[in-house]
Each structure stands twice: as C-alpha cells, then as structure tokens.
Tab-separated table of N, CA and C in Angstrom:
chain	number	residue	atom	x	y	z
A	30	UNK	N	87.038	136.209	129.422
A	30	UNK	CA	86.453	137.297	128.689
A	30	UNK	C	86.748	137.191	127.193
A	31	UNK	N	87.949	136.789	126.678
A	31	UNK	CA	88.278	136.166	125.572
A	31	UNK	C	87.383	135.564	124.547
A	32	UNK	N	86.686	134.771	125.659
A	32	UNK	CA	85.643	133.439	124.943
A	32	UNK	C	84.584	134.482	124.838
A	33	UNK	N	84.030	135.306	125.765
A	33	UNK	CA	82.950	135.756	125.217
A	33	UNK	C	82.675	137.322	123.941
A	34	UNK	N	84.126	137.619	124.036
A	34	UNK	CA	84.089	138.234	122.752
A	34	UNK	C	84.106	137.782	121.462
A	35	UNK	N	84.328	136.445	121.175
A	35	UNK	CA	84.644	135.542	120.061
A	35	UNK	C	83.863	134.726	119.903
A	36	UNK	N	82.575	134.833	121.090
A	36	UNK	CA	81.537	133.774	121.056
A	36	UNK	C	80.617	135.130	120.406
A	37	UNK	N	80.414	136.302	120.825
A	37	UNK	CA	79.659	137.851	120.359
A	37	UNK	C	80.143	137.933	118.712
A	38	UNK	N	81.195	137.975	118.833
A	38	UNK	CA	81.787	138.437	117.360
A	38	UNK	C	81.148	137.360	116.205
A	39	UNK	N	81.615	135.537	116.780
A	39	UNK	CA	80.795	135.030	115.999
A	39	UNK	C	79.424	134.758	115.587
A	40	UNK	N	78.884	135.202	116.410
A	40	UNK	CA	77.063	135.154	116.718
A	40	UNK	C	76.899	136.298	116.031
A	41	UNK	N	77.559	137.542	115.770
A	41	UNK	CA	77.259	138.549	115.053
A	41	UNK	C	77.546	138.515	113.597
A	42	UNK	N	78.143	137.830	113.428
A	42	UNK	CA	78.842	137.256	111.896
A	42	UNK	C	77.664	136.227	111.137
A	43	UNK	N	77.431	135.556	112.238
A	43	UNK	CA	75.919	134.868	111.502
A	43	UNK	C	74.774	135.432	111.665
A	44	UNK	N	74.669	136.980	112.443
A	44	UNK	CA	73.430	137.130	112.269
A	44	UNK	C	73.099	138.402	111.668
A	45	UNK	N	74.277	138.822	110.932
A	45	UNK	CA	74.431	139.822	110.162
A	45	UNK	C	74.410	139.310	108.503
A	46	UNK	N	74.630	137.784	108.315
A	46	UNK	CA	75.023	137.271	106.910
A	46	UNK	C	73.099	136.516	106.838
A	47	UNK	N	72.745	136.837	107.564
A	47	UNK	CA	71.126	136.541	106.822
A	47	UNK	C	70.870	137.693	106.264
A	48	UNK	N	70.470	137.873	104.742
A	48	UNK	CA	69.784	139.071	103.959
A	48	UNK	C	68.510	138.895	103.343
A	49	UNK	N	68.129	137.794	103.797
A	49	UNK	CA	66.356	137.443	103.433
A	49	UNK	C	65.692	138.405	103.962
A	50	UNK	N	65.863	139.530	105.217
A	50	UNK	CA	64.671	140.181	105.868
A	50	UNK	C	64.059	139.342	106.853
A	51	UNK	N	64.354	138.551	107.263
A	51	UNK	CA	63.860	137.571	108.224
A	51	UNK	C	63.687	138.589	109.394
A	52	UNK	N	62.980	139.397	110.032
A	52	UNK	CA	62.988	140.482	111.205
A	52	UNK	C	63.069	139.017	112.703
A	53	UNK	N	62.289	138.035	112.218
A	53	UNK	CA	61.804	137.278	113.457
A	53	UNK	C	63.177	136.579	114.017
A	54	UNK	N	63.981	136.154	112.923
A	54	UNK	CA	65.168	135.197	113.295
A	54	UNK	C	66.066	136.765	113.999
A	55	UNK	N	66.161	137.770	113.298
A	55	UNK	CA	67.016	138.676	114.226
A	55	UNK	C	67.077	138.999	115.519
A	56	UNK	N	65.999	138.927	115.762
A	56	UNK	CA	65.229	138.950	117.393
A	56	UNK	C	65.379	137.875	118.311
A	57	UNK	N	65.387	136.429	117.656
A	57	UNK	CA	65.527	135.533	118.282
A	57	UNK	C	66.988	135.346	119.037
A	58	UNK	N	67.653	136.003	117.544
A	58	UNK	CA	69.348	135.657	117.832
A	58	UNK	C	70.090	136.702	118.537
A	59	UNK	N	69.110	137.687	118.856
A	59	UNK	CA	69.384	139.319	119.545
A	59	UNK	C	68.873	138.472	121.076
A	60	UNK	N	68.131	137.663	120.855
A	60	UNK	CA	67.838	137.572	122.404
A	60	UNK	C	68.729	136.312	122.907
A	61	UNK	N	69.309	135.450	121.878
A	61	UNK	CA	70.116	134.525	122.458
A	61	UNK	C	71.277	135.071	122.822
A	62	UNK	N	71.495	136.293	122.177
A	62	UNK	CA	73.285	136.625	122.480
A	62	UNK	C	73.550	137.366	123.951
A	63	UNK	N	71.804	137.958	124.172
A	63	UNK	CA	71.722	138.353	125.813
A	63	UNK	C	71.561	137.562	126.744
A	64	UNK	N	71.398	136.133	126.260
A	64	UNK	CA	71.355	135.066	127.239
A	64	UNK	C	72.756	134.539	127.504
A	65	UNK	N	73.257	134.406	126.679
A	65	UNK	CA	74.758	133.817	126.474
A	65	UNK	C	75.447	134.874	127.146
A	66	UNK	N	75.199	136.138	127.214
A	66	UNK	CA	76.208	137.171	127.857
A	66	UNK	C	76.235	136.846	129.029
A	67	UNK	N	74.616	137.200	129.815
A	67	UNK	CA	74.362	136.683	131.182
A	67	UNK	C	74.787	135.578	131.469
A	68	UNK	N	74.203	134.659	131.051
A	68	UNK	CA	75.033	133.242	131.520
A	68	UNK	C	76.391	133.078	131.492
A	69	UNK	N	77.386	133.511	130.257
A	69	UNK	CA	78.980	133.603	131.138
A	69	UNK	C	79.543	134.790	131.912
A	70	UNK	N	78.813	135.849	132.351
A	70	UNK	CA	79.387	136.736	133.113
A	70	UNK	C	78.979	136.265	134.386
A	71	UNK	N	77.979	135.121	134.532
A	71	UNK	CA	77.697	134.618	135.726
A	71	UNK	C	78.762	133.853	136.239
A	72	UNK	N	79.301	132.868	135.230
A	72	UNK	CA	80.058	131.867	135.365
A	72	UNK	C	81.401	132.281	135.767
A	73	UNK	N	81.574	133.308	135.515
A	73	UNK	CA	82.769	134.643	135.724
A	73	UNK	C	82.646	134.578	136.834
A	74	UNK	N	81.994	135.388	137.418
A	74	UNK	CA	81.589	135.932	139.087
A	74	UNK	C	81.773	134.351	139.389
A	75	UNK	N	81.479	133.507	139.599
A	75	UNK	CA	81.290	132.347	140.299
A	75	UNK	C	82.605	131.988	140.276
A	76	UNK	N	83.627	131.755	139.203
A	76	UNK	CA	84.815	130.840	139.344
A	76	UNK	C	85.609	132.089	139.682
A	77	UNK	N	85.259	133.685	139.818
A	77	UNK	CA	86.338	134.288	140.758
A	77	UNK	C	87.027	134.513	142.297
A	78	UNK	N	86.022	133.634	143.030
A	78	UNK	CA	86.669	133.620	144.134
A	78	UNK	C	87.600	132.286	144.495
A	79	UNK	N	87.011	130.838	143.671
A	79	UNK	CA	88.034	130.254	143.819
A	79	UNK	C	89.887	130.539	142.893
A	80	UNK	N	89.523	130.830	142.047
A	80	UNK	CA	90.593	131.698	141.016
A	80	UNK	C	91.829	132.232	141.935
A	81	UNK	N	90.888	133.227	142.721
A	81	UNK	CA	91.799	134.156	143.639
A	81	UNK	C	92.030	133.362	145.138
A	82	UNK	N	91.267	132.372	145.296
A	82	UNK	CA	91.847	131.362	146.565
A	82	UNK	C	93.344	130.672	145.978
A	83	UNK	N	93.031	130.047	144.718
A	83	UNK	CA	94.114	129.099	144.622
A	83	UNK	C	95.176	130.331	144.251
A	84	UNK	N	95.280	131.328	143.201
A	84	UNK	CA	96.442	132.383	143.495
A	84	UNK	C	97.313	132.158	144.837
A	85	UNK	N	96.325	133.096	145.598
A	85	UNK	CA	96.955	133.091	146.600
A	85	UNK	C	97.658	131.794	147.367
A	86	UNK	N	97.253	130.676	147.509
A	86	UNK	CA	98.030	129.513	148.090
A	86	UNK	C	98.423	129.078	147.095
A	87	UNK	N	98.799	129.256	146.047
A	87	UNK	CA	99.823	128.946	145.478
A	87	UNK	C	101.012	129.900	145.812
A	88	UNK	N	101.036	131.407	146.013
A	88	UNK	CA	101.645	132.448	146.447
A	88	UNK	C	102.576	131.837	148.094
A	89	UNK	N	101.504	131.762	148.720
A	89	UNK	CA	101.894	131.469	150.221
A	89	UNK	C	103.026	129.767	150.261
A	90	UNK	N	102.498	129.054	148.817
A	90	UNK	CA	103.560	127.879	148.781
A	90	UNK	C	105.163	128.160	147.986
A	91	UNK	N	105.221	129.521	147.574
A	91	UNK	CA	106.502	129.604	147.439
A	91	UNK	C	107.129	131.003	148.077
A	92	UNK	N	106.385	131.196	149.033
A	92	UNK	CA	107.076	131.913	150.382
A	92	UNK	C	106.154	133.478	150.198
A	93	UNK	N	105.690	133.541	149.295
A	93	UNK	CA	105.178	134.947	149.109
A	93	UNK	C	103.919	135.057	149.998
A	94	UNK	N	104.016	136.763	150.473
A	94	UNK	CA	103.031	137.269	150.811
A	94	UNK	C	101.472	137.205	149.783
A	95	UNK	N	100.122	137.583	150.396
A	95	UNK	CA	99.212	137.494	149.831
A	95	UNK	C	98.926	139.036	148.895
A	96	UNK	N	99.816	139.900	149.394
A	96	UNK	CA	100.110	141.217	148.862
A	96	UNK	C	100.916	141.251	147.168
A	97	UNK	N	101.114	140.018	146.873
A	97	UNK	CA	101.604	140.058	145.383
A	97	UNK	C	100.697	139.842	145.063
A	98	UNK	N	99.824	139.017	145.561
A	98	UNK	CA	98.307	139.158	144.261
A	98	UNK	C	97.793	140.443	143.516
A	99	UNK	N	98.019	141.553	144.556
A	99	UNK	CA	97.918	143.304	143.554
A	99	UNK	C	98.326	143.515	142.521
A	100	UNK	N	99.997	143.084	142.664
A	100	UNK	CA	100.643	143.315	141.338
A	100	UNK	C	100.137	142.382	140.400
C-alpha cells in the first residue's frame, strides 16, 4: 500500500505542475492514475492469500499455533 501512495502522490505532482491549460493531458493522466489504482489493488488481493499461507507455515515451523496470525 506504501507503493501505491507514492506512486498517487507522484503522478499527482506531475500532473498538477502542468500550467499550460492542457484540459486533454489532465484527463488522460486522471484516467491513468485509475488504472494504476485498479491494477495494484488487484495485485494486492492476489498475493494475499499466498502472504497469509506462508505466515502461517512459517508460524507452525517454530511451534506456533495458526492463532498468532491475529495478533
């Protein structure tokens, strides 16, 4: 989540420092930053179930229950 606030923040930094009036490039770069959102919140959902597989057997390889993953 890191990456995609710093990937937003910088995409907003360049598309706030155009002052030509360009309306068309704003739009373009308004619609890339909704692509880029979708596409890593996808990538999110996808690498969270292995994430929380290896947790846990890593958990179960030094004696712990699967119940510390809560904390």
């Amino acid at each position: 989540m890191i990456y995609l606030f710093i990937m937003i923040s910088g995409l907003s930094a360049i598309d706030t420092s155009s002052t030509d009036g360009n309306h068309e490039a704003f739009a373009f770069t308004t619609i890339s930053i909704a692509v880029m959102i979708v596409f890593l919140c996808l990538i999110s959902l996808i690498l969270l179930i292995p994430n929380i597989s290896l947790l846990l057997r890593r958990l179960h390889d030094i004696g712990k229950s699967g119940k510390w993953a809560i904390l």
